[in-house]
Structure formats: structure tokens, C-alpha cells
PDB file of C-alpha atoms and ligand atoms in Angstrom:
ATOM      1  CA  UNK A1243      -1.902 -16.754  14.563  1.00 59.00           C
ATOM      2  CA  UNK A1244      -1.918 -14.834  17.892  1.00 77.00           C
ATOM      3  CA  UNK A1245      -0.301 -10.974  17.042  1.00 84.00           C
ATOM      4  CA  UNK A1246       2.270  -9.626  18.759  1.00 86.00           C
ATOM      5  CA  UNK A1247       0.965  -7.080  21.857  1.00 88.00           C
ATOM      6  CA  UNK A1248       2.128  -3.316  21.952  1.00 88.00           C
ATOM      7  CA  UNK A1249       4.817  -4.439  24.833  1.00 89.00           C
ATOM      8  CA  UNK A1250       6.105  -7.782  22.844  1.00 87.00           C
ATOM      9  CA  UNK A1251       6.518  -4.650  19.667  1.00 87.00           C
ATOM     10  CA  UNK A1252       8.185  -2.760  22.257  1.00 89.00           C
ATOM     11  CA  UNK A1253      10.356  -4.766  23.585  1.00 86.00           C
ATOM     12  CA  UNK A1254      12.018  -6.242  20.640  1.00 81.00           C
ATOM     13  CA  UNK A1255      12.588  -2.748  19.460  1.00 86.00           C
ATOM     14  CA  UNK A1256      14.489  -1.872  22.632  1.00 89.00           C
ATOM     15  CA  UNK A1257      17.066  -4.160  21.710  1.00 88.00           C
ATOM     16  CA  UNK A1258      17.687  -2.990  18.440  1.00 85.00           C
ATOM     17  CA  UNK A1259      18.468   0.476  18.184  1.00 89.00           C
ATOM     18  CA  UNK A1260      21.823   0.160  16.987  1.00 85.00           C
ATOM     19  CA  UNK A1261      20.257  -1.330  13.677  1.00 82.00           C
ATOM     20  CA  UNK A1262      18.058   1.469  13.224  1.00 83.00           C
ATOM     21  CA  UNK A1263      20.807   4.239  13.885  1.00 84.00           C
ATOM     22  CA  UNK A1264      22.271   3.560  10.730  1.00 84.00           C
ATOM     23  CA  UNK A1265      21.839   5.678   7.619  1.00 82.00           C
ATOM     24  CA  UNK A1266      23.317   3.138   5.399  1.00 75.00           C
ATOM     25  CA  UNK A1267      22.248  -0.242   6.052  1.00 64.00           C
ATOM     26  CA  UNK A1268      19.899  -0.748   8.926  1.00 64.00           C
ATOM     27  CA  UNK A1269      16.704  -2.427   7.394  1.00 77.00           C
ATOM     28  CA  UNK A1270      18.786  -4.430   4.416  1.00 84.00           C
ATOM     29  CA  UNK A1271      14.775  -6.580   4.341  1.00 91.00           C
ATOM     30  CA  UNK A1272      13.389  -3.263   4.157  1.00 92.00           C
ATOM     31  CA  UNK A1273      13.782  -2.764   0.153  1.00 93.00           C
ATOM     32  CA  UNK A1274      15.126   0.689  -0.895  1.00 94.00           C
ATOM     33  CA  UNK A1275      15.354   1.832   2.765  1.00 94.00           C
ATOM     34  CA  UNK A1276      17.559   3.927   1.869  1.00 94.00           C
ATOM     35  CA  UNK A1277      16.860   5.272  -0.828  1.00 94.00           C
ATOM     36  CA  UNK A1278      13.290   6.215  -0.396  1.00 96.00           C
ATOM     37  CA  UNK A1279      14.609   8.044   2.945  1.00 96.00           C
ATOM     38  CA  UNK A1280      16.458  10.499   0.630  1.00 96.00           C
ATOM     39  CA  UNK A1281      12.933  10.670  -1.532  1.00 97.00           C
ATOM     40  CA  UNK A1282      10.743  11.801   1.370  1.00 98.00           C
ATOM     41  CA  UNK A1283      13.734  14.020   3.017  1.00 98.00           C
ATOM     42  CA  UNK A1284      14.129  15.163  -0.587  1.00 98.00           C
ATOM     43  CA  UNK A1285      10.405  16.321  -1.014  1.00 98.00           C
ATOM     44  CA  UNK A1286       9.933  17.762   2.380  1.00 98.00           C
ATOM     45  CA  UNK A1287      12.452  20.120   2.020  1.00 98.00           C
ATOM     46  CA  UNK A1288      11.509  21.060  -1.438  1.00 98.00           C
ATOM     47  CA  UNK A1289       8.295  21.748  -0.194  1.00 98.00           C
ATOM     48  CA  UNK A1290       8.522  23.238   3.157  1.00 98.00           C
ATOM     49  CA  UNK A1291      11.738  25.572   2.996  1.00 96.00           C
ATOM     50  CA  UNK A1292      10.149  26.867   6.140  1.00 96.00           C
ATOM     51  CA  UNK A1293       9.455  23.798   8.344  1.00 97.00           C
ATOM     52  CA  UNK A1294       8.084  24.992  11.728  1.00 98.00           C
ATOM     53  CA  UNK A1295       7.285  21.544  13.538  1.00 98.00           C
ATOM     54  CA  UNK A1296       7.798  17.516  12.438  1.00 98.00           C
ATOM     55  CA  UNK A1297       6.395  14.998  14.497  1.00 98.00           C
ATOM     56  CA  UNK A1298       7.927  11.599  13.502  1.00 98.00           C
ATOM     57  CA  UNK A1299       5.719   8.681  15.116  1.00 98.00           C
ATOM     58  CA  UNK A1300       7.284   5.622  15.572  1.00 97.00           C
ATOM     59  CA  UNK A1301      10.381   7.747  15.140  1.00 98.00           C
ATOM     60  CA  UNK A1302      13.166   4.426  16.138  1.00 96.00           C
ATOM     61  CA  UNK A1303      16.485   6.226  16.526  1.00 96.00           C
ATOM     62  CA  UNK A1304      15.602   9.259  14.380  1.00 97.00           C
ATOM     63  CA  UNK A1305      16.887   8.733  11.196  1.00 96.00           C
ATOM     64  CA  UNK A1306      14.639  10.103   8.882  1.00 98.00           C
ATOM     65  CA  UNK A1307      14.756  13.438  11.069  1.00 98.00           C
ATOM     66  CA  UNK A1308      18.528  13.476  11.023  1.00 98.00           C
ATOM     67  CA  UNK A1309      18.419  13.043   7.134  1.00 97.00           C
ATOM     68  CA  UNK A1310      16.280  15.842   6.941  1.00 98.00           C
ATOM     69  CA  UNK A1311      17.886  18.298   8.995  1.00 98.00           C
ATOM     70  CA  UNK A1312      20.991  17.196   7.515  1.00 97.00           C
ATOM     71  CA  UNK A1313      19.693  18.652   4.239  1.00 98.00           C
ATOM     72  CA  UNK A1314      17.355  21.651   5.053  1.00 97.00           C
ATOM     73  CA  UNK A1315      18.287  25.241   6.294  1.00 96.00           C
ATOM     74  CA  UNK A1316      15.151  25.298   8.907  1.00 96.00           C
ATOM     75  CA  UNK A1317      15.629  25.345  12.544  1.00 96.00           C
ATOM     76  CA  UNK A1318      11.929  22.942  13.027  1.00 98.00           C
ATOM     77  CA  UNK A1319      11.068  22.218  16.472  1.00 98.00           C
ATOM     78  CA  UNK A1320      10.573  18.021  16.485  1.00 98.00           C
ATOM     79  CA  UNK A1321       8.318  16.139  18.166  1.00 98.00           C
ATOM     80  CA  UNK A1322       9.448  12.342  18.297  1.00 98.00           C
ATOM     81  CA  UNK A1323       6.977   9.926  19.738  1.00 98.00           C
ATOM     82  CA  UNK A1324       8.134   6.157  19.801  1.00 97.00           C
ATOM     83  CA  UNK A1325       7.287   2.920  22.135  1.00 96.00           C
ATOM     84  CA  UNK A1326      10.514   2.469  23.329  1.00 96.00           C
ATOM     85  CA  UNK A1327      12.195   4.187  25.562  1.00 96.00           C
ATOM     86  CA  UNK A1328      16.197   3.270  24.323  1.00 96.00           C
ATOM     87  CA  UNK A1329      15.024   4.279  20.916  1.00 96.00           C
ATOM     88  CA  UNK A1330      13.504   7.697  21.874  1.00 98.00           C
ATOM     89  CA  UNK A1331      16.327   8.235  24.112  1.00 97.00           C
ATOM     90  CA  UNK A1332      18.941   7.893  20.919  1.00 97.00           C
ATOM     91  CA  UNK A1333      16.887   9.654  18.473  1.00 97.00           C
ATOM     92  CA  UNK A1334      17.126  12.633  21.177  1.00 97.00           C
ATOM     93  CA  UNK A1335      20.663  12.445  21.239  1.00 97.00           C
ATOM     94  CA  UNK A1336      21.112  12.532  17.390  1.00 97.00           C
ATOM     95  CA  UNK A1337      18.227  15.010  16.614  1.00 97.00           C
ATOM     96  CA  UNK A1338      18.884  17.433  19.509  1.00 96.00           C
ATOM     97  CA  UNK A1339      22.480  18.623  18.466  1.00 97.00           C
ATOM     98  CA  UNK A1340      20.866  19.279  14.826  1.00 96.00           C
ATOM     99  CA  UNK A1341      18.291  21.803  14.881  1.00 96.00           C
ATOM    100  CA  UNK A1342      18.197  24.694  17.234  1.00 97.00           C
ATOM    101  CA  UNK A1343      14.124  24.258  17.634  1.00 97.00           C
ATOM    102  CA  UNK A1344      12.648  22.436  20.713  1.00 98.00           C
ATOM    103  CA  UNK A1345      12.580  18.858  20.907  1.00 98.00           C
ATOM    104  CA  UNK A1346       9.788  16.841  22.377  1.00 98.00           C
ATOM    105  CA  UNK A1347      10.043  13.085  23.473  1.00 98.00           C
ATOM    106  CA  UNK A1348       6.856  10.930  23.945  1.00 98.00           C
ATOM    107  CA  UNK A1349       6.972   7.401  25.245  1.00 98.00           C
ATOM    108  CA  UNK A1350       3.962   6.587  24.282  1.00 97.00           C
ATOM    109  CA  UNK A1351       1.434   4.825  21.460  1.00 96.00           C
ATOM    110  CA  UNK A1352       0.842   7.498  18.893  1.00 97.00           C
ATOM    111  CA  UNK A1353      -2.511   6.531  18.722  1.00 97.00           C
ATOM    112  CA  UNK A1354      -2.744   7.741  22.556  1.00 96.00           C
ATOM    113  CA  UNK A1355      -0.201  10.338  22.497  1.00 97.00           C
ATOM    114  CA  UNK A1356      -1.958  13.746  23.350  1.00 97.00           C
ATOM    115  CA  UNK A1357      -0.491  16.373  20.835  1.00 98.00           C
ATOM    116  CA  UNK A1358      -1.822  19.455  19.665  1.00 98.00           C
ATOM    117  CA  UNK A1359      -4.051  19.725  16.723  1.00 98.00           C
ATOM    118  CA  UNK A1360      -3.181  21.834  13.670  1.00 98.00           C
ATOM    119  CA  UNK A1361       0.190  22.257  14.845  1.00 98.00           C
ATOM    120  CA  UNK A1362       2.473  19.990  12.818  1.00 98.00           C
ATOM    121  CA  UNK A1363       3.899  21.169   8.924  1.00 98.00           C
ATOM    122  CA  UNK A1364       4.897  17.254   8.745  1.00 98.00           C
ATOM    123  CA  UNK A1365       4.231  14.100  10.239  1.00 98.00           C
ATOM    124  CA  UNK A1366       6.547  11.250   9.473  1.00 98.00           C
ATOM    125  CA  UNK A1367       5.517   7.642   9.618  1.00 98.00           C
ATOM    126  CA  UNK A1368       7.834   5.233   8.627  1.00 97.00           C
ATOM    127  CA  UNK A1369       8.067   1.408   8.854  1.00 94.00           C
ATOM    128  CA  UNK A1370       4.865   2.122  12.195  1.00 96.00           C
ATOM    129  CA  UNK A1371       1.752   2.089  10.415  1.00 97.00           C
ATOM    130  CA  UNK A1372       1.725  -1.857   9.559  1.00 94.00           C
ATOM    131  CA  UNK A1373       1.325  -2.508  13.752  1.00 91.00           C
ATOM    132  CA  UNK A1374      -2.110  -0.920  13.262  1.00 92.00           C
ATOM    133  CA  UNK A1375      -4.780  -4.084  13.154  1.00 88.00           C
ATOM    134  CA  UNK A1376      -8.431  -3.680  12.128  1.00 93.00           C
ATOM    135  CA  UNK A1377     -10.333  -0.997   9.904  1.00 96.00           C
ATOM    136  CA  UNK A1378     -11.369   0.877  13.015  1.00 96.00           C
ATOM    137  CA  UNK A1379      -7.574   1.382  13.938  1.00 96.00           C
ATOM    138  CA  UNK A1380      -6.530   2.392  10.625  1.00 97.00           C
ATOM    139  CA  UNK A1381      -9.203   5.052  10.228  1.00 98.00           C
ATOM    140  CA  UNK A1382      -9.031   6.311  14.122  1.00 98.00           C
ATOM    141  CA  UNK A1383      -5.271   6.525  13.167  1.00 98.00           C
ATOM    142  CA  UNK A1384      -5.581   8.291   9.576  1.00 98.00           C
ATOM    143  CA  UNK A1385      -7.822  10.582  11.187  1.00 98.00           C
ATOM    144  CA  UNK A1386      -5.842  11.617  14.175  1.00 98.00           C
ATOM    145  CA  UNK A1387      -2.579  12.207  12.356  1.00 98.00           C
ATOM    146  CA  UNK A1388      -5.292  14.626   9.996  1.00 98.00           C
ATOM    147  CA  UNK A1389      -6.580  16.451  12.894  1.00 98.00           C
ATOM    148  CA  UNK A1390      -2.706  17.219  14.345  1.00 98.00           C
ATOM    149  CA  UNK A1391      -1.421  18.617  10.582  1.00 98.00           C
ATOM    150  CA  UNK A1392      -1.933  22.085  10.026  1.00 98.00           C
ATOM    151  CA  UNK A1393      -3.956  23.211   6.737  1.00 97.00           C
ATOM    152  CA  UNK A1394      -1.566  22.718   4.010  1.00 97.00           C
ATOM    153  CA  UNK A1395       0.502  20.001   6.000  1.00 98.00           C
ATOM    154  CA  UNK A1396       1.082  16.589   5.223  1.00 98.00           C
ATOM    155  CA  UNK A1397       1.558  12.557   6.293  1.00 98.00           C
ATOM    156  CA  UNK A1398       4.615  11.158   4.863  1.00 98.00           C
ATOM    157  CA  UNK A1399       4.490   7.356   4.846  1.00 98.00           C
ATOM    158  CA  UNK A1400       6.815   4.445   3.469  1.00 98.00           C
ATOM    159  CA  UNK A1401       6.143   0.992   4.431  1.00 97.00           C
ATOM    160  CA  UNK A1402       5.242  -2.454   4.196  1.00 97.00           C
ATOM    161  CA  UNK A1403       2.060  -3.175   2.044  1.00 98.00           C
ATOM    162  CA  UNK A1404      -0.062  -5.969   0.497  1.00 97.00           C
ATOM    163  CA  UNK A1405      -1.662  -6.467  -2.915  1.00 98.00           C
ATOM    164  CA  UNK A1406      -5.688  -6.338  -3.143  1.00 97.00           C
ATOM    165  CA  UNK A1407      -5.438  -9.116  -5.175  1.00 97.00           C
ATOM    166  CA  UNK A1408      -4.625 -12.654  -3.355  1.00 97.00           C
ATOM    167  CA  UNK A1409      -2.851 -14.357  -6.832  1.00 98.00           C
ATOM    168  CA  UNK A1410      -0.637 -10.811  -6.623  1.00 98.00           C
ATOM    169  CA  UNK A1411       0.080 -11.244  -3.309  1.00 98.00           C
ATOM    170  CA  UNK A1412       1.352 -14.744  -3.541  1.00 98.00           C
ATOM    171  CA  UNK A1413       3.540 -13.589  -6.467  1.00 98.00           C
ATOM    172  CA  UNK A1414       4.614 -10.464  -5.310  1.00 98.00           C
ATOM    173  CA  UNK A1415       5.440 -10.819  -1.154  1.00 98.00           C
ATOM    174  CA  UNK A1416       5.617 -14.998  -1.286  1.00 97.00           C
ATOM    175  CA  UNK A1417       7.734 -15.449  -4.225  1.00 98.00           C
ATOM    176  CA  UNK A1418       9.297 -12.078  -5.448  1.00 98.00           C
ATOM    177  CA  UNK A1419      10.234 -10.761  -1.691  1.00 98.00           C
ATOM    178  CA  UNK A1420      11.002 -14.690  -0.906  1.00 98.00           C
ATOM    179  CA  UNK A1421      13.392 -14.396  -3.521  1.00 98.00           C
ATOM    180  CA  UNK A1422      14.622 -11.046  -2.363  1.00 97.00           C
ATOM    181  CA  UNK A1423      15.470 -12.676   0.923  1.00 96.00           C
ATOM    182  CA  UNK A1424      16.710 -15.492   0.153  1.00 97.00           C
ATOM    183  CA  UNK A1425      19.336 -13.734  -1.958  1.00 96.00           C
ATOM    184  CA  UNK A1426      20.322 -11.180   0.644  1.00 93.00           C
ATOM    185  CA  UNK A1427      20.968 -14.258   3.134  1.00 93.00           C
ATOM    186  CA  UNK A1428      19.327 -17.706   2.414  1.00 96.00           C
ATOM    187  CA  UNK A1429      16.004 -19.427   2.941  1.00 97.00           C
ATOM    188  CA  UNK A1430      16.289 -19.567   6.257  1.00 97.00           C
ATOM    189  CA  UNK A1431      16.428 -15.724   6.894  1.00 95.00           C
ATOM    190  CA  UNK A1432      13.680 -16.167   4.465  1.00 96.00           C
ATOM    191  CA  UNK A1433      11.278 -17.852   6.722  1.00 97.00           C
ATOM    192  CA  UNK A1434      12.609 -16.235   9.407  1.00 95.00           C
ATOM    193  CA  UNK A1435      11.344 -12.811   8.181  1.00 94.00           C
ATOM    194  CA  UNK A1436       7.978 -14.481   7.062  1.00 96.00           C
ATOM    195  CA  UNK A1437       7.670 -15.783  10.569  1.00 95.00           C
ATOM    196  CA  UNK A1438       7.987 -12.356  12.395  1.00 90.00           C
ATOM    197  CA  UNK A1439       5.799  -9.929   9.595  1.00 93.00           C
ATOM    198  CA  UNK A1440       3.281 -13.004  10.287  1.00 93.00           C
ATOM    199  CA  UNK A1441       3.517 -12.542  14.157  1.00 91.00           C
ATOM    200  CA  UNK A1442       3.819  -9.167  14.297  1.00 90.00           C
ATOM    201  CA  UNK A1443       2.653  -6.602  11.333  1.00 91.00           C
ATOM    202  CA  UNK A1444      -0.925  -6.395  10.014  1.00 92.00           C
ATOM    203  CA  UNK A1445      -0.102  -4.211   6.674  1.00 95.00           C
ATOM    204  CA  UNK A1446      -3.417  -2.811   4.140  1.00 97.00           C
ATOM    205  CA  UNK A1447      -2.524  -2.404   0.501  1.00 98.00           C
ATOM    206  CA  UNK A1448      -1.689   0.815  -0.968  1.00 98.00           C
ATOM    207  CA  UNK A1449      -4.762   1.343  -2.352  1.00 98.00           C
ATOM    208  CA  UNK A1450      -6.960   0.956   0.647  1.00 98.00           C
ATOM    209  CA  UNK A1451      -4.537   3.347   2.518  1.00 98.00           C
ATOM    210  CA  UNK A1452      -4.939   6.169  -0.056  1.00 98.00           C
ATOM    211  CA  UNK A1453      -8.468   5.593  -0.357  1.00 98.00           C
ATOM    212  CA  UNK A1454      -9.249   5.674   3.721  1.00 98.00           C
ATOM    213  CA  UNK A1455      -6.694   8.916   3.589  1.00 98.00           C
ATOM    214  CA  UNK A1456      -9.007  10.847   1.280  1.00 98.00           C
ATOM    215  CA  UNK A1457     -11.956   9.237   3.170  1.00 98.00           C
ATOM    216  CA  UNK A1458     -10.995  11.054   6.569  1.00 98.00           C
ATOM    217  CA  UNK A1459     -10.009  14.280   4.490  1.00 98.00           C
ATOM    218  CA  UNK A1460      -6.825  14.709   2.546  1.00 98.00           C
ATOM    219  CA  UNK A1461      -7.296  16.776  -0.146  1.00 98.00           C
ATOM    220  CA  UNK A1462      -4.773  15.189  -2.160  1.00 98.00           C
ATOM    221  CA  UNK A1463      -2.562  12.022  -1.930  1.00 98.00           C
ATOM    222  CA  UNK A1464      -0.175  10.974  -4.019  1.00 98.00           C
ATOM    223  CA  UNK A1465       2.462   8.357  -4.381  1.00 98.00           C
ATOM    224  CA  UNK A1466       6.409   8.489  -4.586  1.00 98.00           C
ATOM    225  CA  UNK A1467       7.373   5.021  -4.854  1.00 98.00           C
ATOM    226  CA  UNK A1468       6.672   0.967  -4.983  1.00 97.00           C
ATOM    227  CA  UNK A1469       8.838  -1.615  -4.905  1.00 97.00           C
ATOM    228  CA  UNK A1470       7.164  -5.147  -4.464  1.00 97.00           C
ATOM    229  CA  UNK A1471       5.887  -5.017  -0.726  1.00 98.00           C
ATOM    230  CA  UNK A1472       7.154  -1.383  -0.089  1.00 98.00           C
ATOM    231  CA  UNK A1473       6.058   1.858  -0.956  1.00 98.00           C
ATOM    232  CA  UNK A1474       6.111   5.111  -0.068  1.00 98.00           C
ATOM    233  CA  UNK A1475       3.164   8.140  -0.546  1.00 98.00           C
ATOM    234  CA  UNK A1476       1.985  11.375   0.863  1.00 98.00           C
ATOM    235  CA  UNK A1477      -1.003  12.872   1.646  1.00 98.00           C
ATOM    236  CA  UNK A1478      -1.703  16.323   1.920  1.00 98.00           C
ATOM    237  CA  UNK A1479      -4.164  18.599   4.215  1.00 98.00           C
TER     238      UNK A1479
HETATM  239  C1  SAM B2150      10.612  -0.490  12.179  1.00 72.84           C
HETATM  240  S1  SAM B2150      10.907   0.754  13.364  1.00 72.84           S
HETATM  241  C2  SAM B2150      11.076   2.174  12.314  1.00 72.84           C
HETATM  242  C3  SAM B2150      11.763   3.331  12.954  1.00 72.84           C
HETATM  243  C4  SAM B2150      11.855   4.606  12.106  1.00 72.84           C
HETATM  244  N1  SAM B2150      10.540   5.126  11.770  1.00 72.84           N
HETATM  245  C5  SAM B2150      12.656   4.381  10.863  1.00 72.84           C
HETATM  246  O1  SAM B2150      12.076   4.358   9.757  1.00 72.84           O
HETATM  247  O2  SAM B2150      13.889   4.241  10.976  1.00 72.84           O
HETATM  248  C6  SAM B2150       9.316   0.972  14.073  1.00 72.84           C
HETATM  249  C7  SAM B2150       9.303   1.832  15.337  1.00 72.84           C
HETATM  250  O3  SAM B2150       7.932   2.136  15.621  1.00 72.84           O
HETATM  251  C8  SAM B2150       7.715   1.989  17.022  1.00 72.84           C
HETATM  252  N2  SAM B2150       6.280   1.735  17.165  1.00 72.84           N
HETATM  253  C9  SAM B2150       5.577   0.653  16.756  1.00 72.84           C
HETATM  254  N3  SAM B2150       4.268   0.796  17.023  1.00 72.84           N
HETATM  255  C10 SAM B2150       4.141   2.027  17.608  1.00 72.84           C
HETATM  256  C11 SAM B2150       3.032   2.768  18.125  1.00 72.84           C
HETATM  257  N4  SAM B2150       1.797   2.289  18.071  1.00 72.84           N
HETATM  258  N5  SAM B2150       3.273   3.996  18.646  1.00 72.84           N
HETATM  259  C12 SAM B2150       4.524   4.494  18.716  1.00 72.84           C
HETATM  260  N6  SAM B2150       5.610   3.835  18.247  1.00 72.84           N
HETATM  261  C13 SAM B2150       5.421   2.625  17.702  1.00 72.84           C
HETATM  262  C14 SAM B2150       8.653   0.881  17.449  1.00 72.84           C
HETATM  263  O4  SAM B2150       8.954   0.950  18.836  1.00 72.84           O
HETATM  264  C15 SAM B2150       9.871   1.135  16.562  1.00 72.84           C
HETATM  265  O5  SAM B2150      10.823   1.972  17.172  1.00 72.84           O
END
């Protein structure tokens, strides 16, 4: 099947950033959304009481930077680099009024985005990763976001994965998630949501993603959560 291109990605997420402005409920196929958004806000602040300067790639309307500037006492100056232009515009809006630091929009392809190295205490990439395609991409990528973290920094990611295993992945994403679907709406959101991830995402299992993060140099990654075909893990600088 043909992928979907950077502007087709682009595009569809210009039309829904009302979905993606909401704390509660936005990504309802996304499993514990929510939940693993208070995790990662959680951990950052626990971690960096100090926060200096977040990038958020694929940042949609901002909602994992309001969440954590809801919750920590840090003034962070955020840089929020996204594809579409509505989306960057509204994350703007909702991030700006909550942090007295700078804050930097970037309409752009994070993997072209020209940001300064060493710079960031956090990056945040959330529900973006799985529109990277072939090994080259995913290393370039893990590599880059390395090179723009300052010593001591970290990548905080939660998204859609696959199993190593082909029998697993039947059972887990085919069936289990299938299921999921199909109760949160019926079989025909079911296929529906098949149909798109097939079109448009190319996710790598868990394991290959912490193994190509220590490859290009994180000294330590570790992981917060699973849940079927979503997880989320860290990797630190
Ligand atoms: C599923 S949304 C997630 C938004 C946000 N991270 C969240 O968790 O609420 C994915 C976002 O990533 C953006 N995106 C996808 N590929 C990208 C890329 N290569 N560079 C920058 N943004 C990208 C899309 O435009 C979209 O706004």
C-alpha cells in the first residue's frame, strides 16, 4: 500500500485540531491517552524542577505542554515544531498565556527543522514518531533529537508500536486492539482505524526503538508504560 506523503499527514491534521485540544478525550483509539500524559508530565517535573527549554515535535495543539506547565513551578521557554500550521497556531495560543519563557513556533518537519544543539532539558514526542518510514529515518531522527538535548536531558516518547514477533502482532494489534475498537464504537470504526494506521503510520516495536536509542547514544532508556499497541519510554542523555 502506497503511504501517506508529509502534505496528505498534514493536511488531515489541519482539520482536526479541535480533537487534539482536548485534555480529556481527544484520541479515545489512542489507549490510555490520557493517562500516560499525566505519567510523562508527572516525571518531567519530578525530574527537572528547573526546566529551562522543551521542544515538543509534532506538538498538535499543545497538550502535553499545557499539562505540564499546568503542574510545574518553571517558567521554560518552549519550542513547538508541528506540520500544520492551524495546529501550531492553537498550541501558541494555549501555551503562550502559561509560562512566562519565550515561545518558538516552527512549521516545519522536525527532521528538517534547524534548532540548536545541546539546548533542550526535554524533547517531547508524542503520537509523531510512527510517520517516520525506513531504518535510515528512524536513526537520522533518534540521532538528531540526541544531538539537540543537553547532557543530562532527555526524549520523552508515547506511541503506537508493533510486536517483534508476527503471531504477537496478530494477537495483540489485530485481535486485542480490534476488540478495543470495536467496543469503543463497532467494527466498522474498527476497520476504519486499520485502514488509516495502514495508509498512514509506519510504527517499530518497542524494542527496536530502545535498542537504536542506545545505539545513537543514550546512556540510559527506560520504559514507563505498555498497553497492547501503545507505550510510552524515555531515554536519557
Ligand atoms: C497524532 S498528532 C499528536 C499531537 C500531540 N503530540 C499530542 O500528543 O497531542 C501528530 C502531530 O504530529 C504532526 N507531525 C506528523 N509528522 C510530523 C513531522 N515529520 N514533523 C513535524 N510534525 C509532524 C502532525 O501534524 C500532528 O499535529
Amino acid at each position: 500500500m502506497n503511504k501517506a506523503t508529509l502534505q496528505e499527514i498534514e493536511v488531515r491534521f489541519d482539520k482536526d485540531v479541535e480533537r487534539f485540544s482536548n485534555l480529556e478525550t481527544g484520541q479515545a483509539t489512542t489507549m490510555d491517552a490520557v493517562w500516560n500524559m499525566e505519567l510523562i508530565t508527572d516525571a518531567i517535573v519530578r525530574l527537572y524542577p528547573d526546566l529551562e527549554n522543551v521542544l515538543d515535535i509534532g506538538c498538535g495543539a499543545g497538550n502535553y505542554d499545557v499539562k505540564l506547565l499546568q503542574k510545574t513551578q518553571a517558567n521554560p521557554n518552549v519550542t513547538l515544531v508541528d506540520l500544520s500550521q492551524p495546529m501550531l497556531d492553537r498550541a501558541k495560543e494555549r501555551v503562550g498565556v502559561m509560562t512566562q519563557g519565550e515561545i518558538q513556533i516552527i512549521k516545519r518537519d522536525f527532521r528538517d527543522a534547524v534548532l540548536d544543539e545541546d539546548k533542550f532539558d526535554v524533547i517531547i514526542a508524542t503520537s509523531v514518531l510512527h510517520h517516520l518510514r525506513d531504518d535510515q529515518d528512524w536513526e537520522n531522527a533518534f540521532l538528531k533529537l540526541f544531538n539537540l538535548l543537553k547532557k543530562g536531558g532527555s526524549l520523552w516518547i508515547f506511541d503506537l508500536i508493533e510486536q517483534n514477533n508476527t503471531h504477537l502482532q496478530e494477537l495483540i494489534y489485530r485481535e486485542k486492539y480490534g476488540e478495543y475498537l470495536t467496543h469503543l464504537k463497532d467494527e466498522a470504526y474498527r476497520d476504519h482505524v486499520f485502514a488509516y494506521v495502514a495508509h498512514e503510520d509506519t510504527p517499530r516495536s518497542l524494542v527496536y526503538q530502545l535498542n537504536l536509542l542506545s545505539k545513537v547514544g543514550f546512556k540510559e532508556v527506560d520504559v514507563l508504560h505498555k498497553n497492547l499497541c501503545f507505550a510510552s519510554y524515555v531515554a536519557f542523555k
